[in-house]
Amino acid sequence: MGRDITDPSVLRVMGEIQRQDFVPAAYEAQAYDDGPLPIGLGQTISQPYIVALMTQELHLNHDCEVLEIGTGSGYQTAVLSRLAKKVYTIERLAQLSESAQTVLKGLGIMNVEFHVGDGSCGWPQPRTFDRVMITAGVPNLPQPVTEQLAEGGIIVAPLGYGGVQQLMAFEKKGQKLIEKMLCGCRFVKLIGEHAFDETED
Ligand code: SAM
C-alpha cells in the first residue's frame, strides 16, 4: 500500500477484505498485485492502492450513507460497507451487479442496496447522500449526482476525456464544490446520459 494511505481504519479494512473473493478464477494468482484486473464484459476490478486512496479521501464514519456509481466486482463496495452506515451502489451491467450481490451476500455484508441502471442519473429515488464515489471515468461531474450530494458532503471521482483521468475530491460548501487534485489514474468510462456515449472511443 502506498505510504500516503495513513488512515488506520482504511488500512485495517483493506487487510480484512480479501480481493481474491472478487476476481475471476483465472486471475486469482494476481489478486494481490497492485493493478486493475479484468472482471469480464470489458470491465475491471480497481487497483487496490486506488481503492484505498478513494476510500480515504471520503473521510467516512459510521453515520455516512454513500452512493457508489459503478459496482463492478463489488470489491470497492465491500470496503465502503465496512466504514459507512449504508452503501447504495449502481451498476449499468446486470450480470456484474448480480455477481457482486452474490459475493457480498456470501461475505455476510448486509448494509448495501444494489441498483441496476445508469448511475450518471443518480439514485432513482430523490434523496441526498453524505458521500459519493464514482468508480469510472467521467468527462465532468454528472449534475444529477452532484445534486444528490448533501451539504458538507464529499465526492471522489476520476475526471477526464481520454483513457487517463485526474482523480479528484470535491467538498460541497453551499453552492460551491471545493476541489482537491489527488493523482493521475486510468479507469474505464462511465457510459450514460450524463457521462460518455456508448459509441464514443
Ligand atoms: N470499483 C469496482 C471494483 O472494485 O470492482 C470497479 C469499477 S469498474 C472500474 C467501473 C464500473 O462502472 C464497471 O463495472 C462499469 O460497468 C460501470 N459503469 C459504467 N457506466 C456506468 C453507469 N452509467 N452507471 C453505473 N455503472 C456504470
mmCIF file with all atom_site columns, C-alpha atoms and ligand atoms in Angstrom:
data_model
loop_
_atom_site.group_PDB
_atom_site.id
_atom_site.type_symbol
_atom_site.label_atom_id
_atom_site.label_alt_id
_atom_site.label_comp_id
_atom_site.label_asym_id
_atom_site.label_entity_id
_atom_site.label_seq_id
_atom_site.pdbx_PDB_ins_code
_atom_site.Cartn_x
_atom_site.Cartn_y
_atom_site.Cartn_z
_atom_site.occupancy
_atom_site.B_iso_or_equiv
_atom_site.pdbx_formal_charge
_atom_site.auth_seq_id
_atom_site.auth_comp_id
_atom_site.auth_asym_id
_atom_site.auth_atom_id
_atom_site.pdbx_PDB_model_num
ATOM   1   C CA  . MET A 1 1   ? 0.000   0.000   0.000   1.00 0.00 ? 1   MET A CA  1
ATOM   2   C CA  . GLY A 1 2   ? 1.340   3.486   -0.858  1.00 0.00 ? 2   GLY A CA  1
ATOM   3   C CA  . ARG A 1 3   ? 2.792   5.475   2.024   1.00 0.00 ? 3   ARG A CA  1
ATOM   4   C CA  . ASP A 1 4   ? 0.108   8.143   1.600   1.00 0.00 ? 4   ASP A CA  1
ATOM   5   C CA  . ILE A 1 5   ? -2.559  5.705   2.845   1.00 0.00 ? 5   ILE A CA  1
ATOM   6   C CA  . THR A 1 6   ? -2.341  6.583   6.518   1.00 0.00 ? 6   THR A CA  1
ATOM   7   C CA  . ASP A 1 7   ? -5.920  6.226   7.802   1.00 0.00 ? 7   ASP A CA  1
ATOM   8   C CA  . PRO A 1 8   ? -5.732  3.216   10.171  1.00 0.00 ? 8   PRO A CA  1
ATOM   9   C CA  . SER A 1 9   ? -9.371  2.228   9.583   1.00 0.00 ? 9   SER A CA  1
ATOM   10  C CA  . VAL A 1 10  ? -8.832  2.167   5.795   1.00 0.00 ? 10  VAL A CA  1
ATOM   11  C CA  . LEU A 1 11  ? -5.646  0.116   6.188   1.00 0.00 ? 11  LEU A CA  1
ATOM   12  C CA  . ARG A 1 12  ? -7.457  -2.297  8.519   1.00 0.00 ? 12  ARG A CA  1
ATOM   13  C CA  . VAL A 1 13  ? -10.392 -2.854  6.142   1.00 0.00 ? 13  VAL A CA  1
ATOM   14  C CA  . MET A 1 14  ? -8.072  -3.232  3.127   1.00 0.00 ? 14  MET A CA  1
ATOM   15  C CA  . GLY A 1 15  ? -6.428  -6.029  5.087   1.00 0.00 ? 15  GLY A CA  1
ATOM   16  C CA  . GLU A 1 16  ? -9.744  -7.639  6.004   1.00 0.00 ? 16  GLU A CA  1
ATOM   17  C CA  . ILE A 1 17  ? -11.479 -7.695  2.601   1.00 0.00 ? 17  ILE A CA  1
ATOM   18  C CA  . GLN A 1 18  ? -9.902  -10.445 0.510   1.00 0.00 ? 18  GLN A CA  1
ATOM   19  C CA  . ARG A 1 19  ? -9.567  -9.277  -3.109  1.00 0.00 ? 19  ARG A CA  1
ATOM   20  C CA  . GLN A 1 20  ? -9.398  -12.854 -4.350  1.00 0.00 ? 20  GLN A CA  1
ATOM   21  C CA  . ASP A 1 21  ? -13.106 -13.205 -3.496  1.00 0.00 ? 21  ASP A CA  1
ATOM   22  C CA  . PHE A 1 22  ? -13.862 -10.644 -6.231  1.00 0.00 ? 22  PHE A CA  1
ATOM   23  C CA  . VAL A 1 23  ? -11.604 -11.650 -9.142  1.00 0.00 ? 23  VAL A CA  1
ATOM   24  C CA  . PRO A 1 24  ? -12.390 -14.342 -11.750 1.00 0.00 ? 24  PRO A CA  1
ATOM   25  C CA  . ALA A 1 25  ? -10.721 -17.702 -11.005 1.00 0.00 ? 25  ALA A CA  1
ATOM   26  C CA  . ALA A 1 26  ? -8.340  -17.230 -13.957 1.00 0.00 ? 26  ALA A CA  1
ATOM   27  C CA  . TYR A 1 27  ? -6.795  -14.173 -12.219 1.00 0.00 ? 27  TYR A CA  1
ATOM   28  C CA  . GLU A 1 28  ? -6.691  -15.490 -8.644  1.00 0.00 ? 28  GLU A CA  1
ATOM   29  C CA  . ALA A 1 29  ? -2.888  -15.730 -8.677  1.00 0.00 ? 29  ALA A CA  1
ATOM   30  C CA  . GLN A 1 30  ? -2.726  -11.981 -9.444  1.00 0.00 ? 30  GLN A CA  1
ATOM   31  C CA  . ALA A 1 31  ? -5.399  -10.994 -6.918  1.00 0.00 ? 31  ALA A CA  1
ATOM   32  C CA  . TYR A 1 32  ? -2.887  -9.225  -4.651  1.00 0.00 ? 32  TYR A CA  1
ATOM   33  C CA  . ASP A 1 33  ? -0.944  -7.453  -7.402  1.00 0.00 ? 33  ASP A CA  1
ATOM   34  C CA  . ASP A 1 34  ? -1.390  -3.687  -7.171  1.00 0.00 ? 34  ASP A CA  1
ATOM   35  C CA  . GLY A 1 35  ? -3.091  -3.275  -10.538 1.00 0.00 ? 35  GLY A CA  1
ATOM   36  C CA  . PRO A 1 36  ? -6.537  -3.499  -12.120 1.00 0.00 ? 36  PRO A CA  1
ATOM   37  C CA  . LEU A 1 37  ? -7.687  -6.918  -13.417 1.00 0.00 ? 37  LEU A CA  1
ATOM   38  C CA  . PRO A 1 38  ? -10.390 -7.915  -15.933 1.00 0.00 ? 38  PRO A CA  1
ATOM   39  C CA  . ILE A 1 39  ? -13.766 -8.958  -14.470 1.00 0.00 ? 39  ILE A CA  1
ATOM   40  C CA  . GLY A 1 40  ? -15.485 -9.665  -17.804 1.00 0.00 ? 40  GLY A CA  1
ATOM   41  C CA  . LEU A 1 41  ? -17.691 -7.613  -20.127 1.00 0.00 ? 41  LEU A CA  1
ATOM   42  C CA  . GLY A 1 42  ? -14.753 -5.282  -20.796 1.00 0.00 ? 42  GLY A CA  1
ATOM   43  C CA  . GLN A 1 43  ? -14.716 -4.029  -17.173 1.00 0.00 ? 43  GLN A CA  1
ATOM   44  C CA  . THR A 1 44  ? -12.077 -4.127  -14.434 1.00 0.00 ? 44  THR A CA  1
ATOM   45  C CA  . ILE A 1 45  ? -11.686 -4.514  -10.691 1.00 0.00 ? 45  ILE A CA  1
ATOM   46  C CA  . SER A 1 46  ? -9.840  -1.400  -9.499  1.00 0.00 ? 46  SER A CA  1
ATOM   47  C CA  . GLN A 1 47  ? -6.225  -1.258  -8.353  1.00 0.00 ? 47  GLN A CA  1
ATOM   48  C CA  . PRO A 1 48  ? -6.032  -1.781  -4.537  1.00 0.00 ? 48  PRO A CA  1
ATOM   49  C CA  . TYR A 1 49  ? -3.999  1.417   -3.993  1.00 0.00 ? 49  TYR A CA  1
ATOM   50  C CA  . ILE A 1 50  ? -6.642  3.486   -5.832  1.00 0.00 ? 50  ILE A CA  1
ATOM   51  C CA  . VAL A 1 51  ? -9.466  1.768   -3.879  1.00 0.00 ? 51  VAL A CA  1
ATOM   52  C CA  . ALA A 1 52  ? -7.690  2.680   -0.631  1.00 0.00 ? 52  ALA A CA  1
ATOM   53  C CA  . LEU A 1 53  ? -6.948  6.260   -1.725  1.00 0.00 ? 53  LEU A CA  1
ATOM   54  C CA  . MET A 1 54  ? -10.519 6.930   -2.910  1.00 0.00 ? 54  MET A CA  1
ATOM   55  C CA  . THR A 1 55  ? -11.876 5.453   0.317   1.00 0.00 ? 55  THR A CA  1
ATOM   56  C CA  . GLN A 1 56  ? -9.514  7.502   2.474   1.00 0.00 ? 56  GLN A CA  1
ATOM   57  C CA  . GLU A 1 57  ? -10.479 10.717  0.660   1.00 0.00 ? 57  GLU A CA  1
ATOM   58  C CA  . LEU A 1 58  ? -14.172 10.155  1.502   1.00 0.00 ? 58  LEU A CA  1
ATOM   59  C CA  . HIS A 1 59  ? -13.391 10.585  5.236   1.00 0.00 ? 59  HIS A CA  1
ATOM   60  C CA  . LEU A 1 60  ? -16.085 8.075   6.184   1.00 0.00 ? 60  LEU A CA  1
ATOM   61  C CA  . ASN A 1 61  ? -17.708 7.457   9.540   1.00 0.00 ? 61  ASN A CA  1
ATOM   62  C CA  . HIS A 1 62  ? -20.426 5.045   10.588  1.00 0.00 ? 62  HIS A CA  1
ATOM   63  C CA  . ASP A 1 63  ? -23.153 7.694   10.150  1.00 0.00 ? 63  ASP A CA  1
ATOM   64  C CA  . CYS A 1 64  ? -22.382 8.119   6.428   1.00 0.00 ? 64  CYS A CA  1
ATOM   65  C CA  . GLU A 1 65  ? -24.705 6.981   3.661   1.00 0.00 ? 65  GLU A CA  1
ATOM   66  C CA  . VAL A 1 66  ? -22.678 6.525   0.492   1.00 0.00 ? 66  VAL A CA  1
ATOM   67  C CA  . LEU A 1 67  ? -23.676 6.458   -3.174  1.00 0.00 ? 67  LEU A CA  1
ATOM   68  C CA  . GLU A 1 68  ? -21.279 4.401   -5.279  1.00 0.00 ? 68  GLU A CA  1
ATOM   69  C CA  . ILE A 1 69  ? -21.579 4.595   -9.077  1.00 0.00 ? 69  ILE A CA  1
ATOM   70  C CA  . GLY A 1 70  ? -20.026 1.580   -10.815 1.00 0.00 ? 70  GLY A CA  1
ATOM   71  C CA  . THR A 1 71  ? -20.396 -1.515  -8.608  1.00 0.00 ? 71  THR A CA  1
ATOM   72  C CA  . GLY A 1 72  ? -18.126 -3.626  -10.858 1.00 0.00 ? 72  GLY A CA  1
ATOM   73  C CA  . SER A 1 73  ? -16.929 -6.667  -8.907  1.00 0.00 ? 73  SER A CA  1
ATOM   74  C CA  . GLY A 1 74  ? -18.215 -5.260  -5.595  1.00 0.00 ? 74  GLY A CA  1
ATOM   75  C CA  . TYR A 1 75  ? -14.703 -5.045  -4.103  1.00 0.00 ? 75  TYR A CA  1
ATOM   76  C CA  . GLN A 1 76  ? -14.822 -1.290  -3.503  1.00 0.00 ? 76  GLN A CA  1
ATOM   77  C CA  . THR A 1 77  ? -18.430 -1.670  -2.326  1.00 0.00 ? 77  THR A CA  1
ATOM   78  C CA  . ALA A 1 78  ? -17.339 -4.176  0.311   1.00 0.00 ? 78  ALA A CA  1
ATOM   79  C CA  . VAL A 1 79  ? -14.573 -1.844  1.536   1.00 0.00 ? 79  VAL A CA  1
ATOM   80  C CA  . LEU A 1 80  ? -17.035 1.070   1.792   1.00 0.00 ? 80  LEU A CA  1
ATOM   81  C CA  . SER A 1 81  ? -19.621 -1.084  3.577   1.00 0.00 ? 81  SER A CA  1
ATOM   82  C CA  . ARG A 1 82  ? -17.206 -1.708  6.460   1.00 0.00 ? 82  ARG A CA  1
ATOM   83  C CA  . LEU A 1 83  ? -16.619 2.006   7.082   1.00 0.00 ? 83  LEU A CA  1
ATOM   84  C CA  . ALA A 1 84  ? -20.065 3.537   6.422   1.00 0.00 ? 84  ALA A CA  1
ATOM   85  C CA  . LYS A 1 85  ? -23.607 3.119   7.712   1.00 0.00 ? 85  LYS A CA  1
ATOM   86  C CA  . LYS A 1 86  ? -25.009 2.096   4.324   1.00 0.00 ? 86  LYS A CA  1
ATOM   87  C CA  . VAL A 1 87  ? -23.854 1.917   0.690   1.00 0.00 ? 87  VAL A CA  1
ATOM   88  C CA  . TYR A 1 88  ? -26.184 2.434   -2.281  1.00 0.00 ? 88  TYR A CA  1
ATOM   89  C CA  . THR A 1 89  ? -24.459 1.114   -5.384  1.00 0.00 ? 89  THR A CA  1
ATOM   90  C CA  . ILE A 1 90  ? -25.443 1.392   -9.047  1.00 0.00 ? 90  ILE A CA  1
ATOM   91  C CA  . GLU A 1 91  ? -24.117 -0.772  -11.883 1.00 0.00 ? 91  GLU A CA  1
ATOM   92  C CA  . ARG A 1 92  ? -25.068 -0.474  -15.541 1.00 0.00 ? 92  ARG A CA  1
ATOM   93  C CA  . LEU A 1 93  ? -24.434 -4.167  -16.341 1.00 0.00 ? 93  LEU A CA  1
ATOM   94  C CA  . ALA A 1 94  ? -26.895 -6.529  -14.641 1.00 0.00 ? 94  ALA A CA  1
ATOM   95  C CA  . GLN A 1 95  ? -24.522 -9.510  -14.824 1.00 0.00 ? 95  GLN A CA  1
ATOM   96  C CA  . LEU A 1 96  ? -21.826 -7.689  -12.830 1.00 0.00 ? 96  LEU A CA  1
ATOM   97  C CA  . SER A 1 97  ? -24.322 -6.405  -10.266 1.00 0.00 ? 97  SER A CA  1
ATOM   98  C CA  . GLU A 1 98  ? -25.728 -9.914  -9.742  1.00 0.00 ? 98  GLU A CA  1
ATOM   99  C CA  . SER A 1 99  ? -22.274 -11.399 -9.313  1.00 0.00 ? 99  SER A CA  1
ATOM   100 C CA  . ALA A 1 100 ? -21.311 -8.653  -6.811  1.00 0.00 ? 100 ALA A CA  1
ATOM   101 C CA  . GLN A 1 101 ? -24.548 -9.253  -4.887  1.00 0.00 ? 101 GLN A CA  1
ATOM   102 C CA  . THR A 1 102 ? -23.707 -12.962 -4.608  1.00 0.00 ? 102 THR A CA  1
ATOM   103 C CA  . VAL A 1 103 ? -20.187 -12.280 -3.320  1.00 0.00 ? 103 VAL A CA  1
ATOM   104 C CA  . LEU A 1 104 ? -21.258 -9.672  -0.760  1.00 0.00 ? 104 LEU A CA  1
ATOM   105 C CA  . LYS A 1 105 ? -24.107 -11.872 0.474   1.00 0.00 ? 105 LYS A CA  1
ATOM   106 C CA  . GLY A 1 106 ? -21.598 -14.728 0.865   1.00 0.00 ? 106 GLY A CA  1
ATOM   107 C CA  . LEU A 1 107 ? -19.425 -12.446 2.999   1.00 0.00 ? 107 LEU A CA  1
ATOM   108 C CA  . GLY A 1 108 ? -22.410 -11.575 5.199   1.00 0.00 ? 108 GLY A CA  1
ATOM   109 C CA  . ILE A 1 109 ? -22.396 -7.901  4.134   1.00 0.00 ? 109 ILE A CA  1
ATOM   110 C CA  . MET A 1 110 ? -25.959 -6.656  4.629   1.00 0.00 ? 110 MET A CA  1
ATOM   111 C CA  . ASN A 1 111 ? -25.721 -2.839  4.562   1.00 0.00 ? 111 ASN A CA  1
ATOM   112 C CA  . VAL A 1 112 ? -25.637 -2.474  0.762   1.00 0.00 ? 112 VAL A CA  1
ATOM   113 C CA  . GLU A 1 113 ? -28.529 -1.677  -1.576  1.00 0.00 ? 113 GLU A CA  1
ATOM   114 C CA  . PHE A 1 114 ? -27.941 -2.565  -5.245  1.00 0.00 ? 114 PHE A CA  1
ATOM   115 C CA  . HIS A 1 115 ? -29.481 -0.971  -8.313  1.00 0.00 ? 115 HIS A CA  1
ATOM   116 C CA  . VAL A 1 116 ? -29.011 -1.797  -11.999 1.00 0.00 ? 116 VAL A CA  1
ATOM   117 C CA  . GLY A 1 117 ? -29.194 1.312   -14.165 1.00 0.00 ? 117 GLY A CA  1
ATOM   118 C CA  . ASP A 1 118 ? -27.459 4.476   -15.307 1.00 0.00 ? 118 ASP A CA  1
ATOM   119 C CA  . GLY A 1 119 ? -25.611 5.927   -12.331 1.00 0.00 ? 119 GLY A CA  1
ATOM   120 C CA  . SER A 1 120 ? -24.937 9.188   -14.196 1.00 0.00 ? 120 SER A CA  1
ATOM   121 C CA  . CYS A 1 121 ? -28.610 9.984   -13.471 1.00 0.00 ? 121 CYS A CA  1
ATOM   122 C CA  . GLY A 1 122 ? -28.060 9.481   -9.722  1.00 0.00 ? 122 GLY A CA  1
ATOM   123 C CA  . TRP A 1 123 ? -30.011 7.213   -7.376  1.00 0.00 ? 123 TRP A CA  1
ATOM   124 C CA  . PRO A 1 124 ? -33.501 6.592   -8.836  1.00 0.00 ? 124 PRO A CA  1
ATOM   125 C CA  . GLN A 1 125 ? -35.373 7.904   -5.777  1.00 0.00 ? 125 GLN A CA  1
ATOM   126 C CA  . PRO A 1 126 ? -34.869 11.579  -4.901  1.00 0.00 ? 126 PRO A CA  1
ATOM   127 C CA  . ARG A 1 127 ? -32.665 11.817  -1.797  1.00 0.00 ? 127 ARG A CA  1
ATOM   128 C CA  . THR A 1 128 ? -29.230 13.008  -0.719  1.00 0.00 ? 128 THR A CA  1
ATOM   129 C CA  . PHE A 1 129 ? -26.066 11.166  0.280   1.00 0.00 ? 129 PHE A CA  1
ATOM   130 C CA  . ASP A 1 130 ? -23.246 12.132  2.640   1.00 0.00 ? 130 ASP A CA  1
ATOM   131 C CA  . ARG A 1 131 ? -20.624 10.779  0.278   1.00 0.00 ? 131 ARG A CA  1
ATOM   132 C CA  . VAL A 1 132 ? -20.442 9.819   -3.420  1.00 0.00 ? 132 VAL A CA  1
ATOM   133 C CA  . MET A 1 133 ? -17.827 7.731   -5.194  1.00 0.00 ? 133 MET A CA  1
ATOM   134 C CA  . ILE A 1 134 ? -17.728 7.396   -8.981  1.00 0.00 ? 134 ILE A CA  1
ATOM   135 C CA  . THR A 1 135 ? -15.589 4.424   -9.989  1.00 0.00 ? 135 THR A CA  1
ATOM   136 C CA  . ALA A 1 136 ? -15.423 5.046   -13.751 1.00 0.00 ? 136 ALA A CA  1
ATOM   137 C CA  . GLY A 1 137 ? -14.032 7.960   -15.751 1.00 0.00 ? 137 GLY A CA  1
ATOM   138 C CA  . VAL A 1 138 ? -16.368 10.910  -16.321 1.00 0.00 ? 138 VAL A CA  1
ATOM   139 C CA  . PRO A 1 139 ? -15.847 13.986  -18.515 1.00 0.00 ? 139 PRO A CA  1
ATOM   140 C CA  . ASN A 1 140 ? -17.364 16.180  -15.767 1.00 0.00 ? 140 ASN A CA  1
ATOM   141 C CA  . LEU A 1 141 ? -19.276 15.512  -12.566 1.00 0.00 ? 141 LEU A CA  1
ATOM   142 C CA  . PRO A 1 142 ? -22.804 14.469  -13.662 1.00 0.00 ? 142 PRO A CA  1
ATOM   143 C CA  . GLN A 1 143 ? -25.209 17.181  -12.478 1.00 0.00 ? 143 GLN A CA  1
ATOM   144 C CA  . PRO A 1 144 ? -27.937 14.805  -11.168 1.00 0.00 ? 144 PRO A CA  1
ATOM   145 C CA  . VAL A 1 145 ? -25.246 13.212  -8.994  1.00 0.00 ? 145 VAL A CA  1
ATOM   146 C CA  . THR A 1 146 ? -23.890 16.478  -7.551  1.00 0.00 ? 146 THR A CA  1
ATOM   147 C CA  . GLU A 1 147 ? -27.486 17.472  -6.783  1.00 0.00 ? 147 GLU A CA  1
ATOM   148 C CA  . GLN A 1 148 ? -27.787 14.338  -4.622  1.00 0.00 ? 148 GLN A CA  1
ATOM   149 C CA  . LEU A 1 149 ? -24.733 15.277  -2.527  1.00 0.00 ? 149 LEU A CA  1
ATOM   150 C CA  . ALA A 1 150 ? -25.674 16.651  0.893   1.00 0.00 ? 150 ALA A CA  1
ATOM   151 C CA  . GLU A 1 151 ? -24.253 19.931  2.204   1.00 0.00 ? 151 GLU A CA  1
ATOM   152 C CA  . GLY A 1 152 ? -20.749 19.295  3.562   1.00 0.00 ? 152 GLY A CA  1
ATOM   153 C CA  . GLY A 1 153 ? -20.595 16.025  1.593   1.00 0.00 ? 153 GLY A CA  1
ATOM   154 C CA  . ILE A 1 154 ? -17.661 14.730  -0.447  1.00 0.00 ? 154 ILE A CA  1
ATOM   155 C CA  . ILE A 1 155 ? -17.488 13.275  -3.981  1.00 0.00 ? 155 ILE A CA  1
ATOM   156 C CA  . VAL A 1 156 ? -14.437 11.381  -5.232  1.00 0.00 ? 156 VAL A CA  1
ATOM   157 C CA  . ALA A 1 157 ? -14.268 10.775  -8.989  1.00 0.00 ? 157 ALA A CA  1
ATOM   158 C CA  . PRO A 1 158 ? -11.825 10.317  -11.889 1.00 0.00 ? 158 PRO A CA  1
ATOM   159 C CA  . LEU A 1 159 ? -12.318 13.226  -14.325 1.00 0.00 ? 159 LEU A CA  1
ATOM   160 C CA  . GLY A 1 160 ? -11.078 13.348  -17.892 1.00 0.00 ? 160 GLY A CA  1
ATOM   161 C CA  . TYR A 1 161 ? -11.890 12.799  -21.541 1.00 0.00 ? 161 TYR A CA  1
ATOM   162 C CA  . GLY A 1 162 ? -9.282  10.221  -22.608 1.00 0.00 ? 162 GLY A CA  1
ATOM   163 C CA  . GLY A 1 163 ? -8.132  6.915   -21.173 1.00 0.00 ? 163 GLY A CA  1
ATOM   164 C CA  . VAL A 1 164 ? -6.185  8.788   -18.477 1.00 0.00 ? 164 VAL A CA  1
ATOM   165 C CA  . GLN A 1 165 ? -8.037  10.805  -15.847 1.00 0.00 ? 165 GLN A CA  1
ATOM   166 C CA  . GLN A 1 166 ? -7.286  13.037  -12.883 1.00 0.00 ? 166 GLN A CA  1
ATOM   167 C CA  . LEU A 1 167 ? -8.598  11.636  -9.626  1.00 0.00 ? 167 LEU A CA  1
ATOM   168 C CA  . MET A 1 168 ? -10.388 14.460  -7.792  1.00 0.00 ? 168 MET A CA  1
ATOM   169 C CA  . ALA A 1 169 ? -12.157 15.017  -4.473  1.00 0.00 ? 169 ALA A CA  1
ATOM   170 C CA  . PHE A 1 170 ? -14.865 17.710  -4.119  1.00 0.00 ? 170 PHE A CA  1
ATOM   171 C CA  . GLU A 1 171 ? -16.428 19.034  -0.925  1.00 0.00 ? 171 GLU A CA  1
ATOM   172 C CA  . LYS A 1 172 ? -19.850 20.687  -1.171  1.00 0.00 ? 172 LYS A CA  1
ATOM   173 C CA  . LYS A 1 173 ? -19.921 24.080  0.581   1.00 0.00 ? 173 LYS A CA  1
ATOM   174 C CA  . GLY A 1 174 ? -23.184 25.888  -0.164  1.00 0.00 ? 174 GLY A CA  1
ATOM   175 C CA  . GLN A 1 175 ? -23.392 26.343  -3.943  1.00 0.00 ? 175 GLN A CA  1
ATOM   176 C CA  . LYS A 1 176 ? -19.671 25.617  -4.380  1.00 0.00 ? 176 LYS A CA  1
ATOM   177 C CA  . LEU A 1 177 ? -17.668 22.436  -4.841  1.00 0.00 ? 177 LEU A CA  1
ATOM   178 C CA  . ILE A 1 178 ? -14.201 22.904  -3.351  1.00 0.00 ? 178 ILE A CA  1
ATOM   179 C CA  . GLU A 1 179 ? -11.818 20.731  -5.369  1.00 0.00 ? 179 GLU A CA  1
ATOM   180 C CA  . LYS A 1 180 ? -8.678  18.814  -4.476  1.00 0.00 ? 180 LYS A CA  1
ATOM   181 C CA  . MET A 1 181 ? -6.475  17.035  -7.052  1.00 0.00 ? 181 MET A CA  1
ATOM   182 C CA  . LEU A 1 182 ? -5.309  13.588  -5.977  1.00 0.00 ? 182 LEU A CA  1
ATOM   183 C CA  . CYS A 1 183 ? -3.386  11.811  -8.750  1.00 0.00 ? 183 CYS A CA  1
ATOM   184 C CA  . GLY A 1 184 ? -3.488  10.602  -12.334 1.00 0.00 ? 184 GLY A CA  1
ATOM   185 C CA  . CYS A 1 185 ? -5.395  7.352   -12.885 1.00 0.00 ? 185 CYS A CA  1
ATOM   186 C CA  . ARG A 1 186 ? -6.859  5.083   -15.562 1.00 0.00 ? 186 ARG A CA  1
ATOM   187 C CA  . PHE A 1 187 ? -10.468 3.961   -15.311 1.00 0.00 ? 187 PHE A CA  1
ATOM   188 C CA  . VAL A 1 188 ? -12.920 2.530   -17.831 1.00 0.00 ? 188 VAL A CA  1
ATOM   189 C CA  . LYS A 1 189 ? -15.506 5.104   -18.913 1.00 0.00 ? 189 LYS A CA  1
ATOM   190 C CA  . LEU A 1 190 ? -18.821 5.800   -17.247 1.00 0.00 ? 190 LEU A CA  1
ATOM   191 C CA  . ILE A 1 191 ? -21.363 5.230   -20.020 1.00 0.00 ? 191 ILE A CA  1
ATOM   192 C CA  . GLY A 1 192 ? -24.616 7.110   -19.561 1.00 0.00 ? 192 GLY A CA  1
ATOM   193 C CA  . GLU A 1 193 ? -26.930 10.011  -20.250 1.00 0.00 ? 193 GLU A CA  1
ATOM   194 C CA  . HIS A 1 194 ? -24.759 12.440  -18.214 1.00 0.00 ? 194 HIS A CA  1
ATOM   195 C CA  . ALA A 1 195 ? -21.406 10.781  -18.987 1.00 0.00 ? 195 ALA A CA  1
ATOM   196 C CA  . PHE A 1 196 ? -19.898 9.203   -22.125 1.00 0.00 ? 196 PHE A CA  1
ATOM   197 C CA  . ASP A 1 197 ? -21.874 7.941   -25.069 1.00 0.00 ? 197 ASP A CA  1
ATOM   198 C CA  . GLU A 1 198 ? -21.526 4.173   -25.610 1.00 0.00 ? 198 GLU A CA  1
ATOM   199 C CA  . THR A 1 199 ? -20.260 4.766   -29.148 1.00 0.00 ? 199 THR A CA  1
ATOM   200 C CA  . GLU A 1 200 ? -17.503 7.234   -28.069 1.00 0.00 ? 200 GLU A CA  1
ATOM   201 C CA  . ASP A 1 201 ? -13.880 5.986   -28.173 1.00 0.00 ? 201 ASP A CA  1
HETATM 202 N N1  . SAM B 2 .   ? -14.618 -0.376  -8.150  1.00 0.00 ? 1   SAM B N1  1
HETATM 203 C C1  . SAM B 2 .   ? -15.020 -1.517  -8.916  1.00 0.00 ? 1   SAM B C1  1
HETATM 204 C C2  . SAM B 2 .   ? -14.341 -2.750  -8.391  1.00 0.00 ? 1   SAM B C2  1
HETATM 205 O O1  . SAM B 2 .   ? -13.516 -2.639  -7.482  1.00 0.00 ? 1   SAM B O1  1
HETATM 206 O O2  . SAM B 2 .   ? -14.622 -3.834  -8.911  1.00 0.00 ? 1   SAM B O2  1
HETATM 207 C C3  . SAM B 2 .   ? -14.626 -1.361  -10.355 1.00 0.00 ? 1   SAM B C3  1
HETATM 208 C C4  . SAM B 2 .   ? -15.495 -0.456  -11.101 1.00 0.00 ? 1   SAM B C4  1
HETATM 209 S S1  . SAM B 2 .   ? -15.145 -0.526  -12.836 1.00 0.00 ? 1   SAM B S1  1
HETATM 210 C C5  . SAM B 2 .   ? -13.625 0.306   -12.966 1.00 0.00 ? 1   SAM B C5  1
HETATM 211 C C6  . SAM B 2 .   ? -16.367 0.619   -13.413 1.00 0.00 ? 1   SAM B C6  1
HETATM 212 C C7  . SAM B 2 .   ? -17.754 0.070   -13.438 1.00 0.00 ? 1   SAM B C7  1
HETATM 213 O O3  . SAM B 2 .   ? -18.649 1.124   -13.803 1.00 0.00 ? 1   SAM B O3  1
HETATM 214 C C8  . SAM B 2 .   ? -17.973 -1.034  -14.456 1.00 0.00 ? 1   SAM B C8  1
HETATM 215 O O4  . SAM B 2 .   ? -18.478 -2.170  -13.820 1.00 0.00 ? 1   SAM B O4  1
HETATM 216 C C9  . SAM B 2 .   ? -18.992 -0.440  -15.429 1.00 0.00 ? 1   SAM B C9  1
HETATM 217 O O5  . SAM B 2 .   ? -19.895 -1.392  -15.974 1.00 0.00 ? 1   SAM B O5  1
HETATM 218 C C10 . SAM B 2 .   ? -19.702 0.549   -14.536 1.00 0.00 ? 1   SAM B C10 1
HETATM 219 N N2  . SAM B 2 .   ? -20.435 1.610   -15.246 1.00 0.00 ? 1   SAM B N2  1
HETATM 220 C C11 . SAM B 2 .   ? -20.132 2.221   -16.415 1.00 0.00 ? 1   SAM B C11 1
HETATM 221 N N3  . SAM B 2 .   ? -21.060 3.152   -16.697 1.00 0.00 ? 1   SAM B N3  1
HETATM 222 C C12 . SAM B 2 .   ? -21.976 3.132   -15.682 1.00 0.00 ? 1   SAM B C12 1
HETATM 223 C C13 . SAM B 2 .   ? -23.160 3.859   -15.387 1.00 0.00 ? 1   SAM B C13 1
HETATM 224 N N4  . SAM B 2 .   ? -23.617 4.836   -16.174 1.00 0.00 ? 1   SAM B N4  1
HETATM 225 N N5  . SAM B 2 .   ? -23.828 3.572   -14.259 1.00 0.00 ? 1   SAM B N5  1
HETATM 226 C C14 . SAM B 2 .   ? -23.384 2.596   -13.422 1.00 0.00 ? 1   SAM B C14 1
HETATM 227 N N6  . SAM B 2 .   ? -22.277 1.868   -13.645 1.00 0.00 ? 1   SAM B N6  1
HETATM 228 C C15 . SAM B 2 .   ? -21.572 2.139   -14.765 1.00 0.00 ? 1   SAM B C15 1
#
